[in-house]
PDB file of C-alpha atoms in Angstrom:
ATOM      1  CA  MET A   1       5.152  16.212  -0.653  1.00 47.00           C
ATOM      2  CA  THR A   2       6.478  15.895  -4.195  1.00 53.00           C
ATOM      3  CA  ARG A   3       3.293  16.858  -5.707  1.00 65.00           C
ATOM      4  CA  LEU A   4       3.688  20.390  -4.261  1.00 68.00           C
ATOM      5  CA  PRO A   5       5.319  22.898  -6.255  1.00 72.00           C
ATOM      6  CA  ASN A   6       8.774  23.687  -5.121  1.00 71.00           C
ATOM      7  CA  ARG A   7       7.778  27.056  -3.727  1.00 77.00           C
ATOM      8  CA  LEU A   8       5.028  25.513  -1.529  1.00 78.00           C
ATOM      9  CA  GLN A   9       7.059  22.491  -0.200  1.00 78.00           C
ATOM     10  CA  PRO A  10       8.278  24.140   2.999  1.00 84.00           C
ATOM     11  CA  ALA A  11       4.395  24.454   3.754  1.00 88.00           C
ATOM     12  CA  TRP A  12       3.989  20.873   3.572  1.00 87.00           C
ATOM     13  CA  PRO A  13       3.790  20.230   7.429  1.00 89.00           C
ATOM     14  CA  LEU A  14       1.206  22.610   7.556  1.00 92.00           C
ATOM     15  CA  VAL A  15      -0.709  21.158   4.566  1.00 89.00           C
ATOM     16  CA  LYS A  16      -0.730  17.571   6.018  1.00 92.00           C
ATOM     17  CA  ALA A  17      -1.903  18.952   9.462  1.00 94.00           C
ATOM     18  CA  VAL A  18      -4.715  20.711   7.880  1.00 94.00           C
ATOM     19  CA  HIS A  19      -5.557  17.491   5.907  1.00 93.00           C
ATOM     20  CA  ARG A  20      -5.478  15.274   8.983  1.00 95.00           C
ATOM     21  CA  ARG A  21      -7.715  17.411  10.992  1.00 96.00           C
ATOM     22  CA  THR A  22     -10.349  17.927   8.007  1.00 96.00           C
ATOM     23  CA  THR A  23     -10.291  13.960   7.595  1.00 97.00           C
ATOM     24  CA  PHE A  24     -10.838  13.716  11.316  1.00 97.00           C
ATOM     25  CA  ALA A  25     -13.912  16.315  11.619  1.00 97.00           C
ATOM     26  CA  MET A  26     -15.414  14.817   8.134  1.00 97.00           C
ATOM     27  CA  GLY A  27     -15.115  11.310   9.386  1.00 97.00           C
ATOM     28  CA  LEU A  28     -16.847  12.366  12.706  1.00 96.00           C
ATOM     29  CA  VAL A  29     -19.807  13.540  10.713  1.00 96.00           C
ATOM     30  CA  GLY A  30     -19.618  10.589   8.192  1.00 95.00           C
ATOM     31  CA  ARG A  31     -19.822   8.018  10.681  1.00 95.00           C
ATOM     32  CA  ARG A  32     -22.709   9.494  12.439  1.00 94.00           C
ATOM     33  CA  GLY A  33     -24.649   9.470   9.086  1.00 94.00           C
ATOM     34  CA  ALA A  34     -23.781   6.125   8.065  1.00 93.00           C
ATOM     35  CA  PRO A  35     -27.277   4.734   8.671  1.00 93.00           C
ATOM     36  CA  LEU A  36     -28.581   6.988   5.908  1.00 95.00           C
ATOM     37  CA  HIS A  37     -26.389   5.392   3.329  1.00 96.00           C
ATOM     38  CA  GLY A  38     -27.084   1.651   3.580  1.00 95.00           C
ATOM     39  CA  ALA A  39     -24.587  -0.550   2.071  1.00 94.00           C
ATOM     40  CA  ARG A  40     -22.688   2.283   0.870  1.00 97.00           C
ATOM     41  CA  ALA A  41     -22.133   3.622   4.302  1.00 97.00           C
ATOM     42  CA  LEU A  42     -18.493   4.463   5.466  1.00 97.00           C
ATOM     43  CA  PRO A  43     -17.007   2.131   8.061  1.00 97.00           C
ATOM     44  CA  ARG A  44     -18.243   2.868  11.620  1.00 94.00           C
ATOM     45  CA  ARG A  45     -15.372   1.317  13.562  1.00 96.00           C
ATOM     46  CA  ALA A  46     -11.886   0.067  12.909  1.00 97.00           C
ATOM     47  CA  SER A  47      -9.531  -2.632  14.068  1.00 97.00           C
ATOM     48  CA  PRO A  48      -5.980  -1.995  14.745  1.00 96.00           C
ATOM     49  CA  SER A  49      -4.739  -5.218  13.629  1.00 97.00           C
ATOM     50  CA  ALA A  50      -5.847  -8.068  11.559  1.00 97.00           C
ATOM     51  CA  ALA A  51      -5.694 -10.615  14.333  1.00 97.00           C
ATOM     52  CA  ARG A  52      -8.181  -8.338  16.089  1.00 97.00           C
ATOM     53  CA  THR A  53     -10.342  -7.924  12.918  1.00 98.00           C
ATOM     54  CA  ALA A  54     -10.316 -11.844  12.587  1.00 98.00           C
ATOM     55  CA  ALA A  55     -11.304 -12.101  16.245  1.00 97.00           C
ATOM     56  CA  LEU A  56     -14.213  -9.644  15.832  1.00 96.00           C
ATOM     57  CA  GLU A  57     -15.676 -11.475  12.939  1.00 96.00           C
ATOM     58  CA  PRO A  58     -14.947 -15.054  13.029  1.00 95.00           C
ATOM     59  CA  GLY A  59     -17.733 -16.186  10.747  1.00 93.00           C
ATOM     60  CA  ALA A  60     -16.332 -13.766   7.731  1.00 97.00           C
ATOM     61  CA  VAL A  61     -12.925 -13.175   8.494  1.00 98.00           C
ATOM     62  CA  THR A  62      -9.863 -15.793   8.485  1.00 98.00           C
ATOM     63  CA  LEU A  63      -6.513 -14.716   9.363  1.00 98.00           C
ATOM     64  CA  HIS A  64      -3.636 -16.832   7.324  1.00 98.00           C
ATOM     65  CA  GLU A  65      -0.127 -16.608   8.746  1.00 96.00           C
ATOM     66  CA  ALA A  66       3.126 -17.718   7.308  1.00 92.00           C
ATOM     67  CA  GLY A  67       6.750 -17.389   8.006  1.00 85.00           C
ATOM     68  CA  ALA A  68       8.510 -15.763  11.372  1.00 89.00           C
ATOM     69  CA  VAL A  69       9.535 -12.228  12.431  1.00 92.00           C
ATOM     70  CA  ASP A  70      12.001 -10.718  10.317  1.00 92.00           C
ATOM     71  CA  ARG A  71      14.641  -9.213  12.496  1.00 94.00           C
ATOM     72  CA  ILE A  72      16.497  -6.578  10.366  1.00 94.00           C
ATOM     73  CA  ARG A  73      19.923  -5.455  11.678  1.00 94.00           C
ATOM     74  CA  ARG A  74      21.937  -3.125   9.573  1.00 93.00           C
ATOM     75  CA  ASP A  75      25.154  -1.342   9.844  1.00 94.00           C
ATOM     76  CA  MET A  76      25.031   2.373   9.851  1.00 93.00           C
ATOM     77  CA  PRO A  77      25.813   3.638   6.192  1.00 90.00           C
ATOM     78  CA  ALA A  78      28.683   6.201   5.656  1.00 89.00           C
ATOM     79  CA  GLY A  79      27.336   9.667   4.795  1.00 85.00           C
ATOM     80  CA  SER A  80      27.444  13.406   5.438  1.00 83.00           C
ATOM     81  CA  PRO A  81      26.330  14.177   7.901  1.00 87.00           C
ATOM     82  CA  PRO A  82      27.442  11.102   9.644  1.00 91.00           C
ATOM     83  CA  ASP A  83      25.037   8.835  11.653  1.00 91.00           C
ATOM     84  CA  HIS A  84      21.859  10.550  10.326  1.00 91.00           C
ATOM     85  CA  TRP A  85      18.566   9.885  12.424  1.00 91.00           C
ATOM     86  CA  VAL A  86      16.688   8.550   9.612  1.00 87.00           C
ATOM     87  CA  PHE A  87      19.281   5.617   9.020  1.00 89.00           C
ATOM     88  CA  GLU A  88      19.424   4.969  12.739  1.00 91.00           C
ATOM     89  CA  LYS A  89      15.801   4.867  13.346  1.00 90.00           C
ATOM     90  CA  LYS A  90      15.529   2.078  10.499  1.00 90.00           C
ATOM     91  CA  ARG A  91      18.937   0.136  11.414  1.00 92.00           C
ATOM     92  CA  GLN A  92      17.235  -2.260  13.728  1.00 94.00           C
ATOM     93  CA  ILE A  93      13.637  -3.308  13.121  1.00 93.00           C
ATOM     94  CA  ASP A  94      11.441  -6.360  13.711  1.00 94.00           C
ATOM     95  CA  VAL A  95       9.157  -7.005  10.727  1.00 93.00           C
ATOM     96  CA  PRO A  96       6.149  -8.926  11.919  1.00 93.00           C
ATOM     97  CA  ALA A  97       5.263 -12.170  10.108  1.00 94.00           C
ATOM     98  CA  ARG A  98       3.493 -12.260   7.026  1.00 96.00           C
ATOM     99  CA  PHE A  99      -0.184 -12.773   6.753  1.00 98.00           C
ATOM    100  CA  CYS A 100      -3.360 -12.578   4.591  1.00 98.00           C
ATOM    101  CA  LEU A 101      -6.796 -11.576   5.370  1.00 98.00           C
ATOM    102  CA  GLU A 102      -9.465 -13.747   3.884  1.00 98.00           C
ATOM    103  CA  ILE A 103     -13.023 -11.908   4.217  1.00 98.00           C
ATOM    104  CA  ASP A 104     -16.216 -13.453   2.650  1.00 98.00           C
ATOM    105  CA  ARG A 105     -18.223 -10.319   1.156  1.00 98.00           C
ATOM    106  CA  GLY A 106     -15.137  -8.170   1.954  1.00 98.00           C
ATOM    107  CA  MET A 107     -14.779  -4.546   0.250  1.00 98.00           C
ATOM    108  CA  VAL A 108     -11.672  -2.963  -1.019  1.00 98.00           C
ATOM    109  CA  VAL A 109     -12.298   0.837  -1.697  1.00 98.00           C
ATOM    110  CA  GLY A 110     -10.167   3.398  -3.508  1.00 98.00           C
ATOM    111  CA  ASP A 111      -6.607   3.710  -4.966  1.00 97.00           C
ATOM    112  CA  TYR A 112      -5.242   3.486  -1.516  1.00 97.00           C
ATOM    113  CA  GLY A 113      -6.770   0.062  -0.860  1.00 98.00           C
ATOM    114  CA  ALA A 114      -8.990   0.293   2.448  1.00 98.00           C
ATOM    115  CA  THR A 115      -9.975  -3.050   3.400  1.00 98.00           C
ATOM    116  CA  ILE A 116     -13.634  -3.148   5.177  1.00 98.00           C
ATOM    117  CA  THR A 117     -15.576  -6.243   6.542  1.00 98.00           C
ATOM    118  CA  PRO A 118     -19.246  -7.061   5.884  1.00 96.00           C
ATOM    119  CA  THR A 119     -20.039  -5.281   9.123  1.00 95.00           C
ATOM    120  CA  GLY A 120     -18.422  -2.142   8.345  1.00 96.00           C
ATOM    121  CA  THR A 121     -15.026  -2.466  10.204  1.00 97.00           C
ATOM    122  CA  LEU A 122     -11.969  -0.786   8.582  1.00 98.00           C
ATOM    123  CA  ASP A 123      -8.949  -3.250   8.911  1.00 98.00           C
ATOM    124  CA  TYR A 124      -6.334  -0.609   9.771  1.00 97.00           C
ATOM    125  CA  GLU A 125      -3.236  -2.775   9.486  1.00 97.00           C
ATOM    126  CA  THR A 126      -4.085  -3.541   5.809  1.00 98.00           C
ATOM    127  CA  SER A 127      -5.375  -0.253   5.137  1.00 97.00           C
ATOM    128  CA  GLU A 128      -2.490   2.133   6.681  1.00 95.00           C
ATOM    129  CA  TYR A 129      -1.981   5.424   5.182  1.00 96.00           C
ATOM    130  CA  PHE A 130       1.176   7.846   5.237  1.00 93.00           C
ATOM    131  CA  GLY A 131       1.763  10.451   7.897  1.00 92.00           C
ATOM    132  CA  ILE A 132      -1.593   9.767   9.817  1.00 95.00           C
ATOM    133  CA  ALA A 133      -1.974   9.064  13.738  1.00 93.00           C
ATOM    134  CA  SER A 134      -4.818   6.772  13.727  1.00 95.00           C
ATOM    135  CA  TRP A 135      -7.611   5.130  11.344  1.00 97.00           C
ATOM    136  CA  ARG A 136      -9.672   8.379  12.277  1.00 97.00           C
ATOM    137  CA  GLU A 137      -7.469  10.327   9.734  1.00 97.00           C
ATOM    138  CA  HIS A 138      -7.613   7.946   6.953  1.00 97.00           C
ATOM    139  CA  PRO A 139      -8.578   9.572   3.647  1.00 97.00           C
ATOM    140  CA  ILE A 140     -11.566   7.292   3.186  1.00 98.00           C
ATOM    141  CA  PHE A 141     -13.340   9.873   5.514  1.00 98.00           C
ATOM    142  CA  LEU A 142     -13.049  12.636   3.217  1.00 97.00           C
ATOM    143  CA  ARG A 143     -16.020  11.120   1.392  1.00 96.00           C
ATOM    144  CA  THR A 144     -19.519  11.233   2.740  1.00 95.00           C
ATOM    145  CA  ARG A 145     -20.300   7.643   1.511  1.00 97.00           C
ATOM    146  CA  LEU A 146     -18.507   4.941  -0.467  1.00 98.00           C
ATOM    147  CA  PRO A 147     -18.485   4.587  -4.059  1.00 97.00           C
ATOM    148  CA  LYS A 148     -21.141   2.547  -6.128  1.00 97.00           C
ATOM    149  CA  ILE A 149     -20.290  -1.002  -5.014  1.00 98.00           C
ATOM    150  CA  GLU A 150     -19.240  -3.379  -7.703  1.00 98.00           C
ATOM    151  CA  GLN A 151     -19.795  -7.068  -6.814  1.00 98.00           C
ATOM    152  CA  VAL A 152     -17.249  -9.625  -8.017  1.00 98.00           C
ATOM    153  CA  ASN A 153     -17.591 -13.447  -7.913  1.00 98.00           C
ATOM    154  CA  GLY A 154     -14.910 -15.652  -6.937  1.00 98.00           C
ATOM    155  CA  THR A 155     -11.652 -14.649  -5.205  1.00 98.00           C
ATOM    156  CA  VAL A 156     -10.053 -11.300  -5.422  1.00 98.00           C
ATOM    157  CA  VAL A 157      -6.703 -10.452  -4.193  1.00 98.00           C
ATOM    158  CA  ALA A 158      -6.006  -7.107  -3.287  1.00 98.00           C
ATOM    159  CA  LEU A 159      -2.633  -5.723  -4.066  1.00 98.00           C
ATOM    160  CA  GLY A 160      -3.302  -1.801  -4.305  1.00 97.00           C
ATOM    161  CA  THR A 161      -2.170   0.068  -1.328  1.00 97.00           C
ATOM    162  CA  ARG A 162      -1.256   3.713  -0.457  1.00 96.00           C
ATOM    163  CA  GLY A 163       1.172   5.479  -2.986  1.00 94.00           C
ATOM    164  CA  GLY A 164       1.105   2.444  -5.563  1.00 95.00           C
ATOM    165  CA  ASN A 165      -1.168   3.895  -7.919  1.00 94.00           C
ATOM    166  CA  THR A 166       1.360   6.550  -9.320  1.00 91.00           C
ATOM    167  CA  ASN A 167       4.719   6.017  -7.412  1.00 93.00           C
ATOM    168  CA  TYR A 168       7.286   3.735  -9.076  1.00 93.00           C
ATOM    169  CA  TYR A 169       8.750   2.676  -5.942  1.00 94.00           C
ATOM    170  CA  HIS A 170       5.822   1.925  -3.902  1.00 97.00           C
ATOM    171  CA  PHE A 171       4.205   0.014  -6.869  1.00 98.00           C
ATOM    172  CA  LEU A 172       7.493  -2.078  -7.009  1.00 97.00           C
ATOM    173  CA  LEU A 173       8.072  -2.586  -3.320  1.00 97.00           C
ATOM    174  CA  ASP A 174       4.590  -2.503  -2.148  1.00 98.00           C
ATOM    175  CA  VAL A 175       1.903  -3.653  -4.554  1.00 98.00           C
ATOM    176  CA  LEU A 176       3.674  -6.381  -6.570  1.00 98.00           C
ATOM    177  CA  PRO A 177       5.038  -8.241  -3.660  1.00 98.00           C
ATOM    178  CA  ARG A 178       1.726  -8.353  -2.034  1.00 98.00           C
ATOM    179  CA  PHE A 179       1.032 -11.402  -4.546  1.00 98.00           C
ATOM    180  CA  GLY A 180       4.156 -13.263  -2.863  1.00 97.00           C
ATOM    181  CA  VAL A 181       2.546 -12.963   0.514  1.00 98.00           C
ATOM    182  CA  PHE A 182      -0.446 -14.463  -0.763  1.00 98.00           C
ATOM    183  CA  GLN A 183       1.249 -17.453  -2.359  1.00 97.00           C
ATOM    184  CA  ASP A 184       3.384 -18.029   0.966  1.00 96.00           C
ATOM    185  CA  THR A 185       0.508 -17.747   3.127  1.00 97.00           C
ATOM    186  CA  MET A 186      -2.291 -19.624   1.077  1.00 97.00           C
ATOM    187  CA  PRO A 187      -0.325 -22.121  -0.829  1.00 96.00           C
ATOM    188  CA  GLY A 188      -2.817 -23.853  -3.607  1.00 95.00           C
ATOM    189  CA  ARG A 189      -5.306 -21.297  -3.683  1.00 96.00           C
ATOM    190  CA  THR A 190      -5.597 -19.201  -7.080  1.00 97.00           C
ATOM    191  CA  ALA A 191      -6.768 -15.968  -7.589  1.00 98.00           C
ATOM    192  CA  ASP A 192      -9.733 -15.098  -9.898  1.00 98.00           C
ATOM    193  CA  ALA A 193      -8.917 -11.635 -10.239  1.00 98.00           C
ATOM    194  CA  LEU A 194      -6.344  -8.935  -8.947  1.00 98.00           C
ATOM    195  CA  TYR A 195      -7.289  -5.394  -7.526  1.00 98.00           C
ATOM    196  CA  VAL A 196      -4.116  -3.474  -8.765  1.00 98.00           C
ATOM    197  CA  PRO A 197      -3.000  -0.410 -10.521  1.00 98.00           C
ATOM    198  CA  ALA A 198      -2.596  -0.869 -13.945  1.00 98.00           C
ATOM    199  CA  ASP A 199      -3.613   2.493 -15.445  1.00 96.00           C
ATOM    200  CA  THR A 200       0.070   3.155 -16.971  1.00 97.00           C
ATOM    201  CA  ARG A 201       2.308   1.384 -19.310  1.00 97.00           C
ATOM    202  CA  TRP A 202       5.255   0.734 -16.980  1.00 97.00           C
ATOM    203  CA  GLN A 203       2.727  -0.733 -14.378  1.00 98.00           C
ATOM    204  CA  ARG A 204       1.084  -3.175 -17.010  1.00 98.00           C
ATOM    205  CA  GLU A 205       4.827  -3.961 -18.148  1.00 97.00           C
ATOM    206  CA  LEU A 206       5.814  -5.014 -14.472  1.00 97.00           C
ATOM    207  CA  ILE A 207       2.676  -6.906 -14.001  1.00 98.00           C
ATOM    208  CA  ASP A 208       3.443  -8.823 -16.923  1.00 97.00           C
ATOM    209  CA  LEU A 209       7.399  -9.279 -16.142  1.00 96.00           C
ATOM    210  CA  ALA A 210       6.352 -10.608 -12.741  1.00 97.00           C
ATOM    211  CA  GLY A 211       4.007 -13.294 -14.167  1.00 96.00           C
ATOM    212  CA  LEU A 212       0.639 -11.764 -13.211  1.00 97.00           C
ATOM    213  CA  GLY A 213      -0.487 -10.663 -16.609  1.00 95.00           C
ATOM    214  CA  GLY A 214      -2.615 -13.871 -17.044  1.00 96.00           C
ATOM    215  CA  HIS A 215      -4.970 -12.893 -14.338  1.00 97.00           C
ATOM    216  CA  THR A 216      -8.021 -10.704 -14.631  1.00 98.00           C
ATOM    217  CA  ILE A 217      -7.135  -7.340 -13.509  1.00 98.00           C
ATOM    218  CA  ILE A 218      -9.561  -4.897 -11.688  1.00 98.00           C
ATOM    219  CA  GLU A 219      -7.836  -1.605 -11.849  1.00 98.00           C
ATOM    220  CA  THR A 220      -7.615   0.537  -8.639  1.00 98.00           C
ATOM    221  CA  ARG A 221      -9.669   3.689  -8.975  1.00 97.00           C
ATOM    222  CA  LYS A 222      -9.987   6.654  -6.245  1.00 96.00           C
ATOM    223  CA  HIS A 223     -13.445   6.372  -6.696  1.00 97.00           C
ATOM    224  CA  ARG A 224     -14.098   2.438  -6.814  1.00 98.00           C
ATOM    225  CA  ALA A 225     -15.414  -0.074  -4.310  1.00 98.00           C
ATOM    226  CA  ILE A 226     -15.129  -3.712  -5.044  1.00 98.00           C
ATOM    227  CA  GLN A 227     -17.257  -6.342  -2.799  1.00 98.00           C
ATOM    228  CA  ALA A 228     -15.830  -9.736  -3.658  1.00 98.00           C
ATOM    229  CA  GLU A 229     -17.341 -13.228  -2.858  1.00 98.00           C
ATOM    230  CA  HIS A 230     -13.769 -13.986  -1.338  1.00 98.00           C
ATOM    231  CA  LEU A 231     -11.636 -11.050  -0.807  1.00 98.00           C
ATOM    232  CA  VAL A 232      -7.955 -11.920   0.128  1.00 98.00           C
ATOM    233  CA  VAL A 233      -5.991  -9.051   1.647  1.00 98.00           C
ATOM    234  CA  PRO A 234      -2.080  -9.643   1.985  1.00 98.00           C
ATOM    235  CA  CYS A 235      -0.345  -7.630   4.834  1.00 98.00           C
ATOM    236  CA  LEU A 236       2.049  -4.871   3.561  1.00 96.00           C
ATOM    237  CA  PRO A 237       5.188  -6.469   2.442  1.00 95.00           C
ATOM    238  CA  ASN A 238       7.412  -3.579   2.786  1.00 94.00           C
ATOM    239  CA  PRO A 239       6.498  -1.861   6.114  1.00 90.00           C
ATOM    240  CA  LEU A 240       8.266   1.391   7.186  1.00 88.00           C
ATOM    241  CA  GLU A 241      10.144   1.232   3.640  1.00 91.00           C
ATOM    242  CA  VAL A 242      12.712  -1.105   4.966  1.00 93.00           C
ATOM    243  CA  ALA A 243      12.783  -3.713   2.258  1.00 93.00           C
ATOM    244  CA  PRO A 244      12.452  -7.020   4.142  1.00 94.00           C
ATOM    245  CA  GLN A 245      14.525  -9.631   2.689  1.00 93.00           C
ATOM    246  CA  ALA A 246      11.506 -11.768   1.767  1.00 94.00           C
ATOM    247  CA  THR A 247      10.187  -9.103  -0.408  1.00 96.00           C
ATOM    248  CA  ILE A 248      13.589  -8.508  -2.043  1.00 96.00           C
ATOM    249  CA  ASP A 249      13.938 -12.187  -2.754  1.00 96.00           C
ATOM    250  CA  TRP A 250      10.207 -12.430  -4.197  1.00 97.00           C
ATOM    251  CA  LEU A 251      10.977  -9.607  -6.540  1.00 97.00           C
ATOM    252  CA  ARG A 252      14.554 -11.161  -7.820  1.00 96.00           C
ATOM    253  CA  SER A 253      12.770 -14.446  -8.390  1.00 96.00           C
ATOM    254  CA  ARG A 254      10.106 -12.757 -10.594  1.00 96.00           C
ATOM    255  CA  LEU A 255      12.033  -9.786 -12.289  1.00 95.00           C
ATOM    256  CA  THR A 256      15.049 -11.857 -13.636  1.00 91.00           C
ATOM    257  CA  PRO A 257      17.654 -10.071 -15.908  1.00 87.00           C
ATOM    258  CA  GLN A 258      17.296 -10.992 -19.534  1.00 85.00           C
ATOM    259  CA  HIS A 259      19.802  -9.987 -22.452  1.00 89.00           C
ATOM    260  CA  VAL A 260      22.461  -8.599 -20.250  1.00 88.00           C
ATOM    261  CA  ALA A 261      25.601 -10.143 -21.287  1.00 90.00           C
ATOM    262  CA  ASP A 262      26.841  -7.100 -23.040  1.00 92.00           C
ATOM    263  CA  LYS A 263      25.574  -4.530 -20.633  1.00 90.00           C
ATOM    264  CA  PRO A 264      27.305  -2.645 -17.713  1.00 91.00           C
ATOM    265  CA  LYS A 265      26.564  -3.915 -14.282  1.00 86.00           C
ATOM    266  CA  ARG A 266      25.459  -0.680 -13.008  1.00 88.00           C
ATOM    267  CA  ILE A 267      22.902   2.017 -14.396  1.00 86.00           C
ATOM    268  CA  TYR A 268      22.486   5.382 -13.048  1.00 88.00           C
ATOM    269  CA  VAL A 269      18.888   6.568 -13.668  1.00 86.00           C
ATOM    270  CA  SER A 270      18.918  10.395 -13.385  1.00 86.00           C
ATOM    271  CA  ARG A 271      15.608  12.066 -12.064  1.00 80.00           C
ATOM    272  CA  GLY A 272      17.027  15.124 -13.980  1.00 81.00           C
ATOM    273  CA  SER A 273      15.885  18.692 -13.350  1.00 78.00           C
ATOM    274  CA  ALA A 274      12.029  18.335 -13.610  1.00 75.00           C
ATOM    275  CA  PRO A 275       9.948  20.456 -11.137  1.00 71.00           C
ATOM    276  CA  ASN A 276       8.102  18.700  -8.157  1.00 69.00           C
ATOM    277  CA  THR A 277      10.512  15.816  -8.036  1.00 72.00           C
ATOM    278  CA  ARG A 278      13.572  14.876  -5.774  1.00 74.00           C
ATOM    279  CA  ARG A 279      16.946  15.919  -7.194  1.00 77.00           C
ATOM    280  CA  VAL A 280      20.521  14.896  -6.298  1.00 82.00           C
ATOM    281  CA  VAL A 281      22.320  17.957  -5.592  1.00 79.00           C
ATOM    282  CA  GLN A 282      25.920  16.673  -6.484  1.00 82.00           C
ATOM    283  CA  GLU A 283      24.624  14.638  -9.486  1.00 85.00           C
ATOM    284  CA  ASP A 284      27.499  15.610 -11.766  1.00 85.00           C
ATOM    285  CA  ALA A 285      29.901  14.322  -9.280  1.00 84.00           C
TER     286      ALA A 285
END
């Protein structure tokens, strides 16, 4: 929404509805034409969960699980208006146990990190996207075929996901902690390469600060498809933007404060008055 000019932001619900319907319609056509594109065909079906994906293709897909359900129970924050429905909706949530999908000859596509198995199944649980009702509205179906497929040897861990290529919050909470999920669910395994957004200086700096800079980096691209000898896809570590404790703990363990003895405990970072961004109305106060 914030990419729309201010004057067009009230039209966001209409714009999103058109986007979803267009994706749905184009997907119907694209999946029917899949046999014409061979290895670059769009996924012809989808699985609603990683467990189901592993059950569909036991010879190529392995599910690695770790930990337990994280039961988030939070008090309602004070604010005006009181008891806002957004906070109420996310005050009590059970975050599922963390997992990784390991897919032999699996593919990851686009900057939204769509996961596709060798037989053309889209794993929706690790490929979810903002504001859509089903896998049939996934933006991968806005294309007629997959990008040219790049073959990569070894183990590639896919960290890129929706929003993480340009948005600081999603990069910090959704992208980087996926490596922590990989470590928890597949201890002892090493990554030969990471599929991760690294186009900007701040992304590269955070990758280094998190201790991941020593890996081979394959940058996410809108028009990129990677097929790995072994593709490992961690679950999304911040579902519904509720900041689970395991995700926060991993970030705090990696992004440790340095040279802060003479620094204030709190820093306010302003979004300023730039167009097309969220602003704080009472910022002076």
